[in-house]
Structure formats: structure tokens, C-alpha cells
């Protein structure tokens, strides 16, 4: 049945792509699917420079007290509207942002007698009834048009939020009489394809929006994404507007996927395969977690990582196809704010300088990221929810304190809804400086990244685009440090100039000494790059992934005894072939010596897991929640959110080993690549 569905989808999409393929998108590359619809080269180049400001509409700014939902998830006023966004455009422009993304503004029509939970869901906009009308509790079509036009006048792209995989039960037909097919959540493809193509193109043609953020993009087959993307490209080329420079331009046609998972899953359900793109951009959830785990903690209070952790995550971009354009954010409306994570980890509160320094460090990393970036409203002033830090379980939804909506706080917009204190103003000014640097230095937004130093205390990247060459460095520790760099290892034959302060660094005996305060970041221009260029570091070899001893052997035979643990254990994690399910091929066998092993064919990537029985009792994890291939680590009892993080740089066969005491107490674990 699945094969038949794919065949139907292929037929429907082939017709769509045939109508959209043009000379600009012709495929003549050896080994590339001749029916592939490639990513638009102009859009891809321009999207590197995107500095997007995300707005949760219902919680943002109340610009018209006569409308508004008045209810919703989170602790805001729930009265946000389009007028509030229009009133805030000058503020957003002052930050140096050049785009806005609005959560869905389409009409979620109440059903007679619906309960308060449905009212709250309507306020989010993520279960739409009428995809072709503006929710009157947010404003009017005329206000939506005014918002887009004024944003364009200020040099801001506008992206709407597309929910193309589910809808409210009372969905209404499109202007062409189409409806989505199948269940409400998820819908069926290919039957729903033409409806959502009409949605995607309608708002581009009607308001000249610049593209879409794509909610739960994994709900839509990759073949359908290629067809929707082709329709968006075609619609974008059919209309134009005058931008802030007085130029007549087409809407950008940028689409970015929300796929909240690891690199392999994002590739499989979003980007598609090399030479046959589905989507061209997706949010970089994997690196987001590494950033907060380095400079704060994640939602499960795991942190205390360093520069090596950041570099490892950035290096995993190599798993994506070459057309992939990751987009880095620090948070969004479904995550805990960075300021609240600092407090959840008992690291720092707004009264302490470290709170603001850690914000600057995380934001600097985002500013130095090659590719588009997205800032969630409030991050520029270190927003947090006063009195909230620890995870709330009891009645969290009613209280607005669940982790997946606690960031939906009322917006504090300087001059509109709030007067900022000195720390907030300082951070806001810093963000504006960072965005100006990105605008002026293509090495930041689209430069080739080469890591120079990545250890527990510092992270240093060399970045280059054309004749723009610089270093980005950031402290990952609460201690001052002096970074010593050889001129030869950064390919510099002259001075380094701090782009934020103007300070000049000169080499002494072929070395630069650069002092970093705790969590300080520096952007240093390399004034005279070496003609020879940068020397590339050697990649890790397979041998370094292989351990030694009994636990590293892949051919240990299973023995008849059950061993010291009474239940069958499994490697349970976010593997693409498992998705946190207990799979037979990931079951451990007892091999003697109080040791259990599972030999599994693995893809390269970063994974999180625990080692557990089917009923999750017992469950085990690594002490420190991190495991390196080929290295023995200490095994301990696990629990919710206490996952072991493992990065496998290469695909291949690996042996997962656990050892216990005679009484069944956890002792050691290892993962090792097989010869």
C-alpha cells in the first residue's frame, strides 16, 4: 500500500514539477535525478543574509484593544494583533533584523460549544479553519497588507507560518473549491497537494509575502514539498514590489522547515537526497541544543559543555545534502527562554552580570553562523518569566507554565510596551552591533568555516568569504583565559583588528595573544591573509573510533546464561530506524563476563539514548550523559531526560556494550566501531 501511495504521489507531483521547471532550474548534472526541482540559486544566496525576528502573534503586542483572543497558552495578555506588529516595525528594524516571521494569522473559526482548550488552540493559529482569511481577532486583510507593505518599506522580508499537514475540523474550501483530504491531523497526500499549493501561492500573489515557515514539516512527504516549493518559486516570480532601496524585486520565496529532531531525521523528512531536493532550509535544532548546553542548560538541565561540543555539532552539517541551508535559532514559542534556562540550571539570574554575559556569548555564536538565523522576540533584551525556572508538571497548561509554551510572554518592546533597564538596553545595543557586523561581513553569514580551537574553555573559527576573512572566538567558561594562536595556523601575515572595539593585535614571534574574559566573544578581522591559505586539519580515522578489550570485540558469541540483569535491555534512542522504540535489532545479548552487547549497523550522526528494558525499569545511562566512541565510560541508572549523547562520525557496524557487577549494579559502557 505504501508503494502504491508513493506511486500516486509521484504522478501528481511530476505534473506539478513539469509546469514549474524552467531553464533556470534545468538539471544537467551527472548523477542528478532528471526530474529533480533544484533549489533556486538566487534565493539560496540571499537567504544566507536573513536575520529573522520571530513573532508569536497572540502574545506579542496589543495594538487594538477592541480585538484579541483573550485566552491562549502561556502567561501573556493573549491580546496580540497585527496592529501591534505594525507599531513595532521601527523597533525591529532598529535591531538590525531584515525579516519577520509571524505565527499563523489565518482564521480559526470557533465551533459552537467548544471548550476552553479549543479556544486556547485557536489563539495559536496552528489549527486553521480558513487558510484564505485573516483571523478577525488578529485584524483584517487590509491590516495584513499594510503590515507587509510597511515591512518591505523598512527593508524587512515577511514570512508567514504554513501548516500544511493538519488543520481544524471545520476547514473551509479554497477560492478554487479545493479541500484537504484524509484526517484532520495528519492530512493525506497526494490528495491534499493542490489545496496546499493554492494556500502557499495565494498569500504570495495577494500580499507579496516572501515565503513560509513550515510547521511540523515531517507530516508532508518530501515529494510533495518539492512540488509546493516549485509553486512558491513560480508565484514569487510572478509578482514584485519596491524594496527599501527603491528596487523592484520579486518576493524571496524562502521556505524553512520545523523538524524538531536530529540531523539524519531532518535530512530524511526535510531536505531529501543529494541531487533531488525536497526543502532547501530547515531550523538547526541540533546545534541549538548544543549552544544552550554550552552557555546555559537544555530543558532537562543538562549543560556544562564546551567548545568541542559546539564544533562537533557544526561539523555534523556534513551529513546534510549540499543544498541544505540550516537556520539557527536559540529559542522559539515551543521552547524555554534562554534566560529561564540559565535559572533552571542555577547558573545566573538577571541580577548577576553572568546572566547577561552568557546571553551575549550565545547571541555572538548565532551572529557568527553561516546561513540564515532567527531571533525569538525578547531574546534581544534577555527576557525571562519572573518567578519561573523549574519544570512545572501539575496543571502547567492551565497556569501557562508548560515548557512548550512558557516562552509565550507579553512582548517588552522599547517605546511601545516597556521601558528597558540598563542591562536590557546594553544587550539590545549588543544585538544591534552583531546584526550590523553580519550585514557588513559576508564571512559571517556565508563564509566557509574552519575550526581552529575547540576545547573546554574556548571556541575559535576561521571564516572566509571572498576577500573577507576573520576569526570568531568565544569563551565557554566562567574563567578569564588568554588564547595563543600561531600566525601560521590562522593564515595571517599581519594585524588582527577587533571589529567591535577597534583594538589591534600584532603577532610576537609568530604568535597572537588574545585575552578573553568569561563568556566574552571577539570578531577579529585578518587584515593580511596568507596567500597560501588555511591548512586543513586531518579528519579523524576509523581506528580512533575503535576501543580495546572484551567490550570492544564485535564477535563475542552469546552464551546461554541470562547474566546479572533479569530483563532484556535495548539501545533505545532517537535513531532514525527506531525513534525511541525498543527494536529487536537493538536488543542486548549476554556474552559472559557480566557483559551485554548489541551489534548494530548505524548511520553517522549525533544521537541521544538510554539502555532500558521494554517497561523502562531498569534503565541506564552514561555518567556525565556523554559517551565517546572507543572509550569506556561509567554506567549509572538513568531516568527521564537523562539521555546519553553519542556522536558517531562514520557510518558502519558498531558494538554497544554494558557491564554490571555480579549483583546487577551498573559499572561500565562502551560503543566501539567494528573492523
Coordinates of N, CA, C and O in Angstrom, one line a residue, residues 382-524:
X382 N 17.2 39.8 26.8 CA 17.3 38.8 27.9 C 16.1 38.5 28.6 O 16.1 38.2 29.8
X383 N 14.9 38.4 27.9 CA 13.7 38.2 28.6 C 13.7 36.9 29.3 O 14.3 35.9 28.9
X384 N 12.9 36.9 30.4 CA 12.6 35.7 31.2 C 11.3 35.8 31.9 O 10.8 36.9 31.9
X385 N 10.8 34.8 32.4 CA 9.5 34.8 33.1 C 9.8 34.9 34.6 O 10.3 33.9 35.2
X386 N 9.6 36.0 35.2 CA 9.9 36.2 36.6 C 9.2 35.2 37.5 O 8.0 35.0 37.4
X387 N 10.0 34.6 38.3 CA 9.5 33.6 39.3 C 9.4 32.2 38.7 O 9.0 31.3 39.4
X388 N 9.7 32.0 37.4 CA 9.7 30.7 36.8 C 11.1 30.2 36.5 O 11.9 31.0 36.0
X389 N 11.4 29.0 36.7 CA 12.6 28.4 36.3 C 12.5 26.9 36.2 O 12.7 26.3 35.1
X390 N 12.1 26.3 37.3 CA 12.0 24.8 37.3 C 10.8 24.3 36.5 O 9.8 25.0 36.4
X391 N 11.0 23.1 36.0 CA 9.9 22.5 35.2 C 8.7 22.3 36.0 O 8.7 21.9 37.2
X392 N 7.5 22.7 35.5 CA 6.2 22.6 36.2 C 5.4 21.4 35.6 O 5.3 21.3 34.4
X393 N 5.0 20.5 36.4 CA 4.2 19.4 36.0 C 2.7 19.5 36.3 O 1.9 19.2 35.5
X394 N 2.4 19.9 37.5 CA 1.0 20.0 37.9 C 0.3 21.2 37.3 O 0.6 22.3 37.5
X395 N -0.8 20.8 36.5 CA -1.6 21.9 35.9 C -0.8 22.9 35.1 O -1.2 24.1 35.1
X396 N 0.2 22.5 34.5 CA 1.1 23.5 33.8 C 0.4 24.2 32.7 O 0.6 25.4 32.5
X397 N -0.5 23.5 32.0 CA -1.2 24.2 30.8 C -2.1 25.3 31.3 O -2.2 26.4 30.7
X398 N -2.9 25.0 32.4 CA -3.8 26.0 32.9 C -3.1 27.2 33.4 O -3.5 28.4 33.2
X399 N -1.9 27.0 34.0 CA -1.1 28.0 34.6 C -0.2 28.7 33.6 O 0.4 29.7 33.9
X400 N -0.1 28.2 32.4 CA 0.7 28.8 31.3 C 2.2 28.5 31.5 O 3.0 29.3 31.0
X401 N 2.5 27.4 32.2 CA 3.9 27.2 32.6 C 4.5 25.9 32.1 O 5.5 25.4 32.6
X402 N 3.8 25.3 31.1 CA 4.4 24.1 30.4 C 5.7 24.5 29.6 O 5.7 25.6 29.0
X403 N 6.7 23.7 29.6 CA 7.9 24.0 28.8 C 7.6 24.4 27.4 O 8.4 25.2 26.8
X404 N 6.6 23.8 26.8 CA 6.4 24.0 25.4 C 5.6 25.3 25.1 O 5.2 25.5 23.9
X405 N 5.2 26.1 26.1 CA 4.6 27.4 25.8 C 4.9 28.5 26.8 O 4.4 29.6 26.7
X406 N 5.8 28.2 27.7 CA 6.1 29.2 28.7 C 6.9 30.4 28.1 O 6.9 31.5 28.7
X407 N 7.4 30.3 26.9 CA 8.1 31.4 26.3 C 7.2 32.4 25.7 O 7.6 33.4 25.2
X408 N 5.9 32.1 25.7 CA 4.9 33.0 25.1 C 4.5 34.0 26.1 O 3.3 34.1 26.6
X409 N 5.4 34.9 26.3 CA 5.2 36.0 27.3 C 4.8 37.3 26.5 O 5.1 37.4 25.3
X410 N 4.2 38.2 27.2 CA 3.9 39.5 26.6 C 5.2 40.2 26.2 O 6.2 40.2 26.9
X411 N 5.2 40.8 25.0 CA 6.4 41.4 24.5 C 6.7 42.7 25.2 O 5.8 43.5 25.4
X412 N 8.0 42.9 25.5 CA 8.5 44.1 26.1 C 9.3 44.9 25.0 O 10.4 44.7 24.7
X413 N 8.5 45.7 24.3 CA 9.1 46.5 23.2 C 9.3 47.9 23.6 O 8.4 48.6 24.0
X414 N 10.6 48.3 23.5 CA 11.0 49.6 24.0 C 10.2 50.7 23.2 O 10.2 50.7 22.0
X415 N 9.6 51.6 24.0 CA 8.9 52.7 23.4 C 7.5 52.4 23.1 O 6.7 53.3 22.7
X416 N 7.1 51.1 23.1 CA 5.8 50.7 22.8 C 5.0 50.1 24.0 O 4.0 50.5 24.4
X417 N 5.7 49.1 24.6 CA 5.1 48.4 25.8 C 5.9 48.5 27.0 O 5.5 48.0 28.1
X418 N 7.2 48.9 26.9 CA 8.1 48.8 28.0 C 9.2 49.9 28.0 O 9.5 50.4 26.9
X419 N 9.7 50.2 29.2 CA 10.9 50.9 29.3 C 12.0 50.0 29.8 O 11.8 49.3 30.8
X420 N 13.1 49.9 29.1 CA 14.1 48.9 29.4 C 15.0 49.4 30.5 O 15.3 50.6 30.6
X421 N 15.6 48.5 31.3 CA 16.6 48.8 32.3 C 18.0 48.8 31.6 O 18.1 48.6 30.4
X422 N 19.0 49.2 32.4 CA 20.3 49.4 31.8 C 20.9 48.1 31.2 O 21.5 48.1 30.1
X423 N 20.6 46.9 31.8 CA 21.1 45.7 31.3 C 20.4 45.3 30.0 O 21.0 44.8 29.1
X424 N 19.1 45.5 30.0 CA 18.4 45.2 28.8 C 18.8 46.1 27.6 O 18.9 45.6 26.5
X425 N 19.0 47.4 27.9 CA 19.4 48.3 26.8 C 20.8 47.9 26.3 O 21.1 48.0 25.1
X426 N 21.7 47.5 27.2 CA 23.0 47.1 26.8 C 23.0 45.9 25.9 O 23.7 45.9 24.9
X427 N 22.2 44.9 26.3 CA 22.1 43.7 25.5 C 21.5 44.0 24.1 O 21.9 43.5 23.1
X428 N 20.4 44.8 24.1 CA 19.8 45.2 22.9 C 20.8 45.9 21.9 O 20.8 45.7 20.7
X429 N 21.6 46.8 22.5 CA 22.6 47.5 21.7 C 23.6 46.5 21.2 O 24.1 46.6 20.0
X430 N 24.0 45.5 22.0 CA 25.0 44.5 21.5 C 24.4 43.7 20.4 O 25.1 43.4 19.4
X431 N 23.1 43.3 20.4 CA 22.4 42.6 19.3 C 22.5 43.5 18.1 O 22.8 42.9 17.0
X432 N 22.2 44.7 18.2 CA 22.2 45.6 17.0 C 23.6 45.7 16.4 O 23.8 45.7 15.2
X433 N 24.7 45.7 17.3 CA 26.0 45.6 16.8 C 26.3 44.3 16.0 O 26.9 44.3 15.0
X434 N 25.8 43.2 16.6 CA 26.1 41.9 16.0 C 25.4 41.9 14.6 O 26.0 41.4 13.6
X435 N 24.2 42.3 14.5 CA 23.5 42.3 13.3 C 24.1 43.2 12.2 O 24.2 42.9 11.0
X436 N 24.6 44.3 12.7 CA 25.4 45.2 11.7 C 26.6 44.5 11.2 O 27.0 44.6 10.0
X437 N 27.3 43.8 12.1 CA 28.5 43.0 11.7 C 28.1 42.0 10.6 O 28.8 41.9 9.6
X438 N 27.0 41.3 10.8 CA 26.6 40.3 9.8 C 26.3 41.0 8.5 O 26.6 40.4 7.4
X439 N 25.7 42.1 8.6 CA 25.3 42.8 7.3 C 26.5 43.3 6.6 O 26.6 43.3 5.3
X440 N 27.6 43.6 7.3 CA 28.8 44.2 6.7 C 29.8 43.2 6.3 O 30.7 43.4 5.5
X441 N 29.8 42.0 6.9 CA 30.8 41.0 6.7 C 30.2 39.7 6.2 O 29.8 38.8 7.0
X442 N 30.3 39.4 4.9 CA 29.8 38.2 4.4 C 30.5 36.9 4.9 O 29.9 35.8 4.9
X443 N 31.7 37.1 5.5 CA 32.4 35.9 6.1 C 31.5 35.4 7.2 O 31.6 34.2 7.5
X444 N 30.8 36.2 7.9 CA 29.9 35.7 9.0 C 28.7 35.0 8.5 O 28.4 33.9 8.9
X445 N 28.0 35.6 7.5 CA 26.7 35.0 7.1 C 26.9 33.9 6.1 O 26.0 33.0 6.0
X446 N 27.9 33.9 5.3 CA 28.1 32.8 4.3 C 29.5 32.3 4.1 O 29.8 31.6 3.1
X447 N 30.4 32.6 5.1 CA 31.7 32.2 5.0 C 32.0 30.8 5.2 O 31.2 30.1 5.9
X448 N 33.0 30.2 4.6 CA 33.5 28.9 4.9 C 34.1 28.8 6.3 O 34.9 29.6 6.6
X449 N 33.6 27.9 7.1 CA 34.0 27.7 8.5 C 35.1 26.7 8.6 O 35.0 25.6 8.1
X450 N 36.2 27.1 9.3 CA 37.3 26.1 9.6 C 37.6 26.3 11.1 O 37.9 27.4 11.5
X451 N 37.4 25.3 11.9 CA 37.6 25.4 13.3 C 39.1 25.4 13.6 O 39.9 24.6 13.0
X452 N 39.6 26.3 14.4 CA 41.0 26.4 14.8 C 41.2 25.9 16.2 O 42.2 25.1 16.4
X453 N 40.3 26.2 17.2 CA 40.5 25.7 18.5 C 39.1 25.3 19.0 O 38.1 26.1 18.8
X454 N 39.0 24.2 19.7 CA 37.7 23.8 20.3 C 38.1 22.9 21.5 O 38.4 21.7 21.3
X455 N 38.0 23.5 22.7 CA 38.3 22.7 23.9 C 37.2 23.1 24.9 O 36.2 23.7 24.6
X456 N 37.5 22.8 26.2 CA 36.5 23.0 27.2 C 36.4 24.5 27.6 O 35.4 24.9 28.3
X457 N 37.3 25.4 27.2 CA 37.3 26.8 27.6 C 37.1 27.8 26.5 O 36.8 28.9 26.7
X458 N 37.3 27.4 25.2 CA 37.2 28.3 24.1 C 36.9 27.7 22.8 O 37.1 26.5 22.6
X459 N 36.3 28.5 22.0 CA 35.9 28.0 20.6 C 36.4 29.1 19.7 O 36.1 30.3 19.8
X460 N 37.2 28.7 18.6 CA 37.7 29.7 17.7 C 37.5 29.1 16.2 O 37.9 28.0 15.9
X461 N 36.8 29.9 15.4 CA 36.6 29.6 14.0 C 37.3 30.6 13.1 O 37.4 31.8 13.4
X462 N 37.9 30.1 12.0 CA 38.3 30.9 10.9 C 37.2 31.0 9.9 O 36.7 29.9 9.5
X463 N 36.8 32.2 9.4 CA 35.7 32.3 8.4 C 36.2 33.1 7.3 O 36.8 34.2 7.5
X464 N 35.8 32.7 6.1 CA 36.3 33.4 4.9 C 35.2 33.4 3.8 O 34.6 32.3 3.5
X465 N 34.9 34.5 3.2 CA 34.1 34.6 2.0 C 34.7 35.7 1.1 O 34.8 36.8 1.5
X466 N 35.1 35.2 0.0 CA 35.8 36.1 -1.0 C 37.0 36.8 -0.3 O 37.9 36.1 0.2
X467 N 37.1 38.1 -0.2 CA 38.2 38.7 0.4 C 37.9 39.2 1.8 O 38.7 40.0 2.4
X468 N 36.9 38.7 2.4 CA 36.5 39.0 3.8 C 36.9 37.8 4.6 O 36.4 36.7 4.5
X469 N 37.9 38.0 5.5 CA 38.5 36.9 6.3 C 38.6 37.4 7.8 O 39.1 38.5 8.1
X470 N 38.1 36.5 8.7 CA 38.1 36.9 10.1 C 38.1 35.7 11.0 O 37.9 34.6 10.5
X471 N 38.3 36.0 12.3 CA 38.3 35.0 13.3 C 37.1 35.3 14.2 O 36.8 36.5 14.5
X472 N 36.3 34.3 14.6 CA 35.3 34.4 15.6 C 35.8 33.6 16.8 O 36.2 32.4 16.6
X473 N 35.9 34.1 18.0 CA 36.2 33.4 19.2 C 35.3 33.7 20.3 O 34.8 34.8 20.4
X474 N 35.0 32.7 21.1 CA 34.2 32.9 22.3 C 34.6 32.0 23.4 O 35.0 30.9 23.3
X475 N 34.6 32.6 24.6 CA 34.9 31.9 25.8 C 33.7 31.0 26.2 O 32.6 31.5 26.2
X476 N 34.0 29.8 26.7 CA 32.9 28.9 27.1 C 33.0 28.6 28.6 O 32.5 27.6 29.1
X477 N 33.7 29.5 29.3 CA 34.0 29.2 30.7 C 33.8 30.5 31.6 O 33.9 31.6 31.0
X478 N 33.6 30.3 32.9 CA 33.5 31.4 33.8 C 34.8 32.0 34.2 O 34.9 32.8 35.1
X479 N 35.9 31.5 33.6 CA 37.3 32.0 34.0 C 37.9 32.8 32.9 O 37.7 32.5 31.7
X480 N 38.7 33.8 33.2 CA 39.4 34.5 32.2 C 40.5 33.6 31.6 O 41.0 32.6 32.2
X481 N 40.8 33.9 30.3 CA 41.8 33.0 29.6 C 42.5 33.8 28.6 O 42.0 34.8 28.1
X482 N 43.7 33.4 28.2 CA 44.5 34.0 27.2 C 44.7 33.0 26.1 O 45.2 31.9 26.3
X483 N 44.2 33.3 24.9 CA 44.2 32.4 23.8 C 45.5 32.7 23.0 O 45.6 33.9 22.6
X484 N 46.3 31.8 22.7 CA 47.6 32.0 22.0 C 47.4 31.3 20.6 O 47.2 30.0 20.6
X485 N 47.5 32.0 19.5 CA 47.3 31.5 18.2 C 48.5 31.7 17.4 O 49.0 32.9 17.3
X486 N 49.0 30.7 16.7 CA 50.1 30.9 15.8 C 49.6 31.6 14.5 O 48.5 31.2 14.0
X487 N 50.4 32.5 14.0 CA 50.0 33.2 12.8 C 49.8 32.2 11.6 O 48.9 32.3 10.8
X488 N 50.7 31.2 11.6 CA 50.6 30.2 10.5 C 49.3 29.4 10.6 O 48.8 29.0 9.5
X489 N 48.8 29.1 11.8 CA 47.6 28.2 11.9 C 46.3 29.0 11.6 O 45.3 28.4 11.3
X490 N 46.4 30.3 11.6 CA 45.2 31.1 11.1 C 45.4 31.8 9.8 O 44.6 32.6 9.4
X491 N 46.5 31.5 9.2 CA 46.9 32.0 7.8 C 46.9 33.6 7.8 O 46.3 34.2 7.0
X492 N 47.5 34.1 8.8 CA 47.6 35.6 8.9 C 49.1 36.1 8.8 O 50.0 35.5 9.5
X493 N 49.3 37.1 8.0 CA 50.6 37.7 7.9 C 50.6 39.2 8.4 O 51.6 39.9 8.1
X494 N 49.6 39.6 9.1 CA 49.5 41.0 9.5 C 48.8 41.1 10.8 O 48.8 40.2 11.6
X495 N 48.1 42.2 11.0 CA 47.4 42.5 12.2 C 46.0 41.9 12.3 O 45.4 41.6 11.2
X496 N 45.6 41.7 13.5 CA 44.2 41.4 13.7 C 43.5 42.6 14.3 O 44.0 43.2 15.2
X497 N 42.3 42.9 13.8 CA 41.6 44.1 14.3 C 40.2 43.7 14.8 O 39.4 43.0 14.1
X498 N 40.0 44.0 16.1 CA 38.7 43.7 16.7 C 37.6 44.6 16.1 O 37.6 45.8 16.1
X499 N 36.6 43.9 15.5 CA 35.6 44.6 14.7 C 34.6 45.4 15.6 O 33.9 46.2 15.1
X500 N 34.6 45.0 16.9 CA 33.6 45.7 17.8 C 34.3 46.9 18.6 O 33.7 47.9 18.9
X501 N 35.6 46.7 18.9 CA 36.3 47.7 19.7 C 37.4 48.5 18.9 O 37.8 49.6 19.4
X502 N 37.8 48.0 17.8 CA 38.9 48.6 17.1 C 40.3 48.3 17.6 O 41.3 48.7 17.0
X503 N 40.4 47.5 18.6 CA 41.7 47.1 19.2 C 42.5 46.3 18.2 O 42.0 45.4 17.5
X504 N 43.8 46.5 18.1 CA 44.7 45.9 17.2 C 45.6 44.9 17.9 O 46.1 45.2 19.0
X505 N 45.7 43.7 17.3 CA 46.6 42.6 17.9 C 47.7 42.4 16.8 O 47.4 42.1 15.7
X506 N 48.9 42.4 17.3 CA 50.1 42.1 16.4 C 50.7 40.8 16.9 O 50.8 40.6 18.1
X507 N 51.3 40.1 16.0 CA 52.0 38.9 16.3 C 53.3 39.2 16.9 O 54.1 40.1 16.5
X508 N 53.7 38.4 17.9 CA 55.0 38.5 18.5 C 55.6 37.1 18.4 O 55.1 36.1 18.9
X509 N 56.8 37.0 17.8 CA 57.4 35.7 17.5 C 56.4 34.7 16.8 O 56.4 33.5 17.2
X510 N 55.7 35.3 15.9 CA 54.7 34.5 15.1 C 53.5 34.0 15.9 O 52.8 33.1 15.4
X511 N 53.2 34.7 17.0 CA 52.0 34.3 17.8 C 51.2 35.5 18.2 O 51.8 36.5 18.6
X512 N 49.9 35.3 18.3 CA 49.0 36.3 18.8 C 48.5 35.9 20.2 O 48.1 34.7 20.3
X513 N 48.5 36.8 21.1 CA 48.0 36.5 22.4 C 46.7 37.4 22.6 O 46.8 38.6 22.6
X514 N 45.6 36.7 22.9 CA 44.3 37.4 22.9 C 43.6 37.0 24.2 O 43.3 35.8 24.4
X515 N 43.4 38.0 25.1 CA 42.8 37.7 26.4 C 41.2 37.7 26.2 O 40.7 38.6 25.5
X516 N 40.6 36.7 26.8 CA 39.1 36.6 26.8 C 38.6 36.6 28.2 O 39.1 35.8 29.0
X517 N 37.7 37.5 28.5 CA 37.0 37.5 29.8 C 36.0 36.4 29.7 O 35.6 35.9 28.7
X518 N 35.4 36.0 30.9 CA 34.4 34.9 30.9 C 33.3 35.2 29.9 O 32.7 36.3 30.0
X519 N 33.1 34.3 29.0 CA 32.0 34.3 28.0 C 32.1 35.5 27.1 O 31.1 35.9 26.5
X520 N 33.2 36.0 27.0 CA 33.4 37.1 26.0 C 33.6 36.6 24.6 O 34.2 35.5 24.4
X521 N 33.1 37.3 23.6 CA 33.3 36.9 22.2 C 34.0 38.0 21.5 O 33.9 39.2 21.8
X522 N 34.8 37.7 20.5 CA 35.6 38.6 19.7 C 35.4 38.2 18.2 O 35.4 37.1 17.9
X523 N 35.3 39.3 17.4 CA 35.3 39.1 16.0 C 36.5 39.9 15.5 O 36.6 41.1 15.5
X524 N 37.5 39.2 15.0 CA 38.8 39.8 14.6 C 39.0 39.7 13.1 O 39.1 38.6 12.5

